[in-house]
Structure formats: structure tokens, C-alpha cells
Short mmCIF file of C-alpha atoms (C1' of nucleotides) in Angstrom, two decimals:
data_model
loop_
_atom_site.label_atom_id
_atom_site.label_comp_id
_atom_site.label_asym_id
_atom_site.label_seq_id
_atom_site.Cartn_x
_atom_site.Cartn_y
_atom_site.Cartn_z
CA UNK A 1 0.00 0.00 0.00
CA UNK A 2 0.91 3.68 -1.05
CA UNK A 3 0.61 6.69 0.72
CA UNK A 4 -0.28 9.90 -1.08
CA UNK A 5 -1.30 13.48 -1.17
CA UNK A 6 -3.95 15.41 -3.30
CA UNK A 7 -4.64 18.63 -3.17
CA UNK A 8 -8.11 20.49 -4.46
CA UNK A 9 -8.98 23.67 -3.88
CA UNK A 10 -12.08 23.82 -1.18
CA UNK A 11 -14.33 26.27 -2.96
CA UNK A 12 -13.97 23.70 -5.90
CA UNK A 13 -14.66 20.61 -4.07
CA UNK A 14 -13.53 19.94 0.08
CA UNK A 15 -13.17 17.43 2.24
CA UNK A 16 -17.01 18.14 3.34
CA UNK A 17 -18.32 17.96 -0.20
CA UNK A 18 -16.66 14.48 0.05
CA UNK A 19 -17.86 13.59 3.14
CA UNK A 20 -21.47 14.55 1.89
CA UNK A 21 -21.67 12.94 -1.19
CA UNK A 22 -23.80 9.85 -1.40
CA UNK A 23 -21.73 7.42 -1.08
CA UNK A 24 -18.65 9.44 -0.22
CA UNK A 25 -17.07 9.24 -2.86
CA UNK A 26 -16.17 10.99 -6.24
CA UNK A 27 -14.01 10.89 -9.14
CA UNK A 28 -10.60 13.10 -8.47
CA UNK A 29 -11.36 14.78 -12.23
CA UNK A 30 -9.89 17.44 -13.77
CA UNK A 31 -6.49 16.81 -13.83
CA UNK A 32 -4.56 17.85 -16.28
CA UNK A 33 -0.89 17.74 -15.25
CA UNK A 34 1.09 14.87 -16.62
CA UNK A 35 2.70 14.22 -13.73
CA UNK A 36 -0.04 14.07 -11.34
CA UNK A 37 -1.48 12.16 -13.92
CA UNK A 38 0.94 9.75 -13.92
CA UNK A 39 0.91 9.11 -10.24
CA UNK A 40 -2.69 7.80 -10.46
CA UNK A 41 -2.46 5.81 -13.30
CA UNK A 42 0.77 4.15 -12.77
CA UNK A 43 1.21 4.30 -9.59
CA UNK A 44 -2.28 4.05 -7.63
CA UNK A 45 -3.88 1.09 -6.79
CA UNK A 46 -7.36 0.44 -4.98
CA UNK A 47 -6.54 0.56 -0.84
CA UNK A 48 -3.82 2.98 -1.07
CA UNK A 49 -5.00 6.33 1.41
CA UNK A 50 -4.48 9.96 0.43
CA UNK A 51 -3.92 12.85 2.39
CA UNK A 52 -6.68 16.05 1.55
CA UNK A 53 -5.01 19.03 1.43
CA UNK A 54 -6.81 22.53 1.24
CA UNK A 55 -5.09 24.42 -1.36
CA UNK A 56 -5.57 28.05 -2.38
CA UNK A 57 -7.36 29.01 1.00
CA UNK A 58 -6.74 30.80 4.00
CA UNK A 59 -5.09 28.34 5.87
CA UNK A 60 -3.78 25.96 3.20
CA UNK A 61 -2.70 22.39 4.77
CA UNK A 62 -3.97 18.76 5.43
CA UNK A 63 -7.68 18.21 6.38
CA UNK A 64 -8.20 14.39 6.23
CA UNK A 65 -7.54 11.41 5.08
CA UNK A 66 -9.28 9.90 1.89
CA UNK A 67 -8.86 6.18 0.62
CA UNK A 68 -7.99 5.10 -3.57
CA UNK A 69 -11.43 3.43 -4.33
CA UNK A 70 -10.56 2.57 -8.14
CA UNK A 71 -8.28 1.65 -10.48
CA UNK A 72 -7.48 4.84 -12.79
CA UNK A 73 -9.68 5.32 -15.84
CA UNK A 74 -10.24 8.18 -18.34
CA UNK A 75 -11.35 11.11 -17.12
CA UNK A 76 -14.56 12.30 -18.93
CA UNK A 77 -14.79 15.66 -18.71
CA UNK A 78 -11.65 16.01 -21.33
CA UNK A 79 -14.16 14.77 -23.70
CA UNK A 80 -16.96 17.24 -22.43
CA UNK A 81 -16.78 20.61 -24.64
CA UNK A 82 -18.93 22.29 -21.65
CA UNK A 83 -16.96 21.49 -18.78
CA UNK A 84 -14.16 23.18 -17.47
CA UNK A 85 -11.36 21.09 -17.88
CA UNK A 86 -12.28 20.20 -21.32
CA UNK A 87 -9.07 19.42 -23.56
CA UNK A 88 -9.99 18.33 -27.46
CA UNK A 89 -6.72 16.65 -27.42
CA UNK A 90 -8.15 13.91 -25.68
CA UNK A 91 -10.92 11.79 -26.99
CA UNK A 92 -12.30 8.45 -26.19
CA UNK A 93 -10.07 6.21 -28.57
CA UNK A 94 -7.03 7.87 -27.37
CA UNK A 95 -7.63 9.02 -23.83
CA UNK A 96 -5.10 11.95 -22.51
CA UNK A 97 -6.29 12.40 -18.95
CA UNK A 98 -7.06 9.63 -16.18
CA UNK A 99 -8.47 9.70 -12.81
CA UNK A 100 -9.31 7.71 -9.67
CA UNK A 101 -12.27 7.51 -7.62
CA UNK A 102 -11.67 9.21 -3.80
CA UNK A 103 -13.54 7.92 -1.20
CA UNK A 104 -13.86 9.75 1.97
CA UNK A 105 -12.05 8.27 5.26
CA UNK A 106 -12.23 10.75 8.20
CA UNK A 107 -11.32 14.19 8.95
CA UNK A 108 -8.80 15.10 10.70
CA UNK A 109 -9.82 17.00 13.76
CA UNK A 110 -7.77 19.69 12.98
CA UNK A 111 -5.97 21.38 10.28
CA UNK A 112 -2.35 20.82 9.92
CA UNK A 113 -0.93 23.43 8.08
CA UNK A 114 1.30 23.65 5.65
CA UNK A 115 3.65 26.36 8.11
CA UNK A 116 3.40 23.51 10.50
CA UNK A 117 4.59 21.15 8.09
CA UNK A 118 7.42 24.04 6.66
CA UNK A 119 8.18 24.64 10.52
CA UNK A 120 9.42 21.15 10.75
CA UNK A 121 10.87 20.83 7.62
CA UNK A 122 13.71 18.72 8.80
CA UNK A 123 11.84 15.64 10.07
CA UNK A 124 10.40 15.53 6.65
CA UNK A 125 13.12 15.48 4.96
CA UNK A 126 12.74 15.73 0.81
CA UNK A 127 9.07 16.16 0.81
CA UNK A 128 8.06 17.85 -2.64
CA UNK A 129 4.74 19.70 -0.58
CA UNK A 130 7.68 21.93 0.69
CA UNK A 131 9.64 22.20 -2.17
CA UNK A 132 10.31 25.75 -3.71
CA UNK A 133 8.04 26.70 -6.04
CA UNK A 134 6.01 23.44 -6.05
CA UNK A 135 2.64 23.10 -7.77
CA UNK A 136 2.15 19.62 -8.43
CA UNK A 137 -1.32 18.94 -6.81
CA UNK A 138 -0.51 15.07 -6.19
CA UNK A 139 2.12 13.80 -5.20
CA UNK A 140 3.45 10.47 -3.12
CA UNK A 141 4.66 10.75 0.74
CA UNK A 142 6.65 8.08 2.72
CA UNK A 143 5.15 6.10 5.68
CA UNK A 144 7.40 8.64 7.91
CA UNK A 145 6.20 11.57 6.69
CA UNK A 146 2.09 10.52 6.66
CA UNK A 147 3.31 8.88 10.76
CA UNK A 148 4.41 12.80 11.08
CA UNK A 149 1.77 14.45 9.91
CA UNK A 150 -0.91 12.42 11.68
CA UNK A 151 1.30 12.59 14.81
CA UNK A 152 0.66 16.41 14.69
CA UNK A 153 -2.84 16.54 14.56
"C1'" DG B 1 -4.87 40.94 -5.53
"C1'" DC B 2 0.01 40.19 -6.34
"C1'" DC B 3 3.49 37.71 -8.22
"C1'" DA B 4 7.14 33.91 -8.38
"C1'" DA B 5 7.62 29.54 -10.17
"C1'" DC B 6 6.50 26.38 -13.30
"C1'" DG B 7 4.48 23.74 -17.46
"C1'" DT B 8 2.88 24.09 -22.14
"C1'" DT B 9 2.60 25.93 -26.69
"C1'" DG B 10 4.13 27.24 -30.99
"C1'" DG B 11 7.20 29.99 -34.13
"C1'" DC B 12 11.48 29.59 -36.01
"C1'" DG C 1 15.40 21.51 -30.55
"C1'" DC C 2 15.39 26.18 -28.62
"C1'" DC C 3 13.14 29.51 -26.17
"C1'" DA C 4 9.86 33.50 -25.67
"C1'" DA C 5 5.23 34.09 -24.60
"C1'" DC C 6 1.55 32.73 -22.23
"C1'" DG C 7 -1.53 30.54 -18.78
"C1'" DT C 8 -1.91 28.39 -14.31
"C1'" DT C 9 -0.87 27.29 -9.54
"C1'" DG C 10 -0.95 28.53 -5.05
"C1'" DG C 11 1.30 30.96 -1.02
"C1'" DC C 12 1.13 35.17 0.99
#
DNA sequence: GCCAACGTTGGC
DNA sequence: GCCAACGTTGGC
């Protein structure tokens, strides 16, 4: 098993739209960064848990814990001209963009922020969440640094 | 709202 | 293949 980290924005979608959804889950859409992209589709697999991280927000940092509930598959709003995250260099013979479905595990009872996480920078060693200039919105994180995390909460 | 850092696009 | 221009991310 995998440990990970996913970041959405919460005015897009947060851990309590998760939480609420019907069967709390939902597809982790929209990606459309090759890397992060790559992370669920090669290296995901159903039972692996995710951190949810609040990005863009007043106090950005980790808010819960979330579980990999599928295998990756294309993402369909690429092929949707209406949505958002629509790309028409991806179509359903040759798929660009895959996904995973989310389901939601707990909250965490408080936020640990990301200056928490910066403050301690040393126990976590290379951690690409505190990288310079990082914007990759998934990424993987080592048993140690998920123990950490959770041990701060 | 600002802006630094980064990824992507497209002209050459 | 290079790289300038552009769009996006995301902390502050």
C-alpha cells in the first residue's frame, strides 16, 4: 500500500463535499498535469489512502484522510466541450487524462498546516509539498512523513 | 490581488 | 530543438 497526497482547492470541491456525497465518494477529475497524472495511473492502486489538502485558501494544509477506491480510468470531462477542464486533445479512442475515484475516510480533527509542516521541515526530509516553487497537486509521501503528519494533529 | 515559479505551446 | 510568450498554480 501507497501513501499519497492530493490537493483540491475547497471552494472547488472539500473534504465536506466528500464527506457529503452519497456514497462518499467521487471521481478526483480534472487533472490535467502529466505528472499528477501519472501518479494515479501508474502508480495508484485500490486501498492505497491519500492525504486532503486545502489548497488556495486561508489556511492551506492537510484536512483528512481519503482512501484510492478505483483503479485509474479516463477522465470524462476532457471529452466534455462544456466542462471546465475540457481538452480536445483527448478523446475516447485515445484518452489523454485519467483519474481515480476518492472515497472519503475521516477528517482530521484539525488542520495541519502547511507552516506547521514548513516549521518542521527537517523531520520531513525531501518532501516535494515543501519544495520551492512546487505546484504539483498530487504527489506520493513516505510512511514517515504521513506517521508525522498524523502525529501532529 | 500580487506575483514567483512552473508547465505548455508554438514559431522559427 | 530552442526559447519566448503565455496561462496556471498557489502561497502570501
Amino acid at each position: 500500500m501507497r501513501y499519497w497526497l492530493m490537493k483540491s482547492e475547497p471552494h472547488d470541491f472539500s473534504i465536506d463535499d466528500l464527506e457529503n456525497r452519497p456514497n462518499q465518494t467521487e471521481p478526483w477529475d480534472g487533472v490535467r498535469n502529466y505528472q499528477a497524472r501519472n501518479f494515479m495511473r501508474d502508480g495508484m492502486s485500490v486501498g492505497d489512502r491519500a492525504l486532503f489538502y486545502h489548497s488556495n485558501t486561508k489556511v492551506p494544509g492537510v484536512v483528512g484522510i481519503m482512501k484510492i477506491v478505483s483503479e485509474a480510468y479516463p477522465d470524462p470531462t476532457a471529452f466534455d466541450p462544456e466542462d471546465k477542464h475540457y481538452d480536445p486533445k483527448s478523446n475516447p479512442d485515445n484518452p489523454r487524462w485519467y483519474h481515480v475515484d476518492v472515497g472519503f475516510e475521516r477528517k482530521l480533527s484539525r488542520t495541519i498546516g502547511l507552516s506547521e509542516i514548513k516549521a518542521r521541515a527537517d523531520e520531513f526530509g525531501d518532501f516535494q509539498l515543501i519544495r520551492k516553487g512546487n505546484r504539483l497537486s498530487i504527489m506520493p509521501v513516505s510512511k514517515a512523513q504521513w506517521d508525522l503528519i498524523l502525529s501532529m494533529e
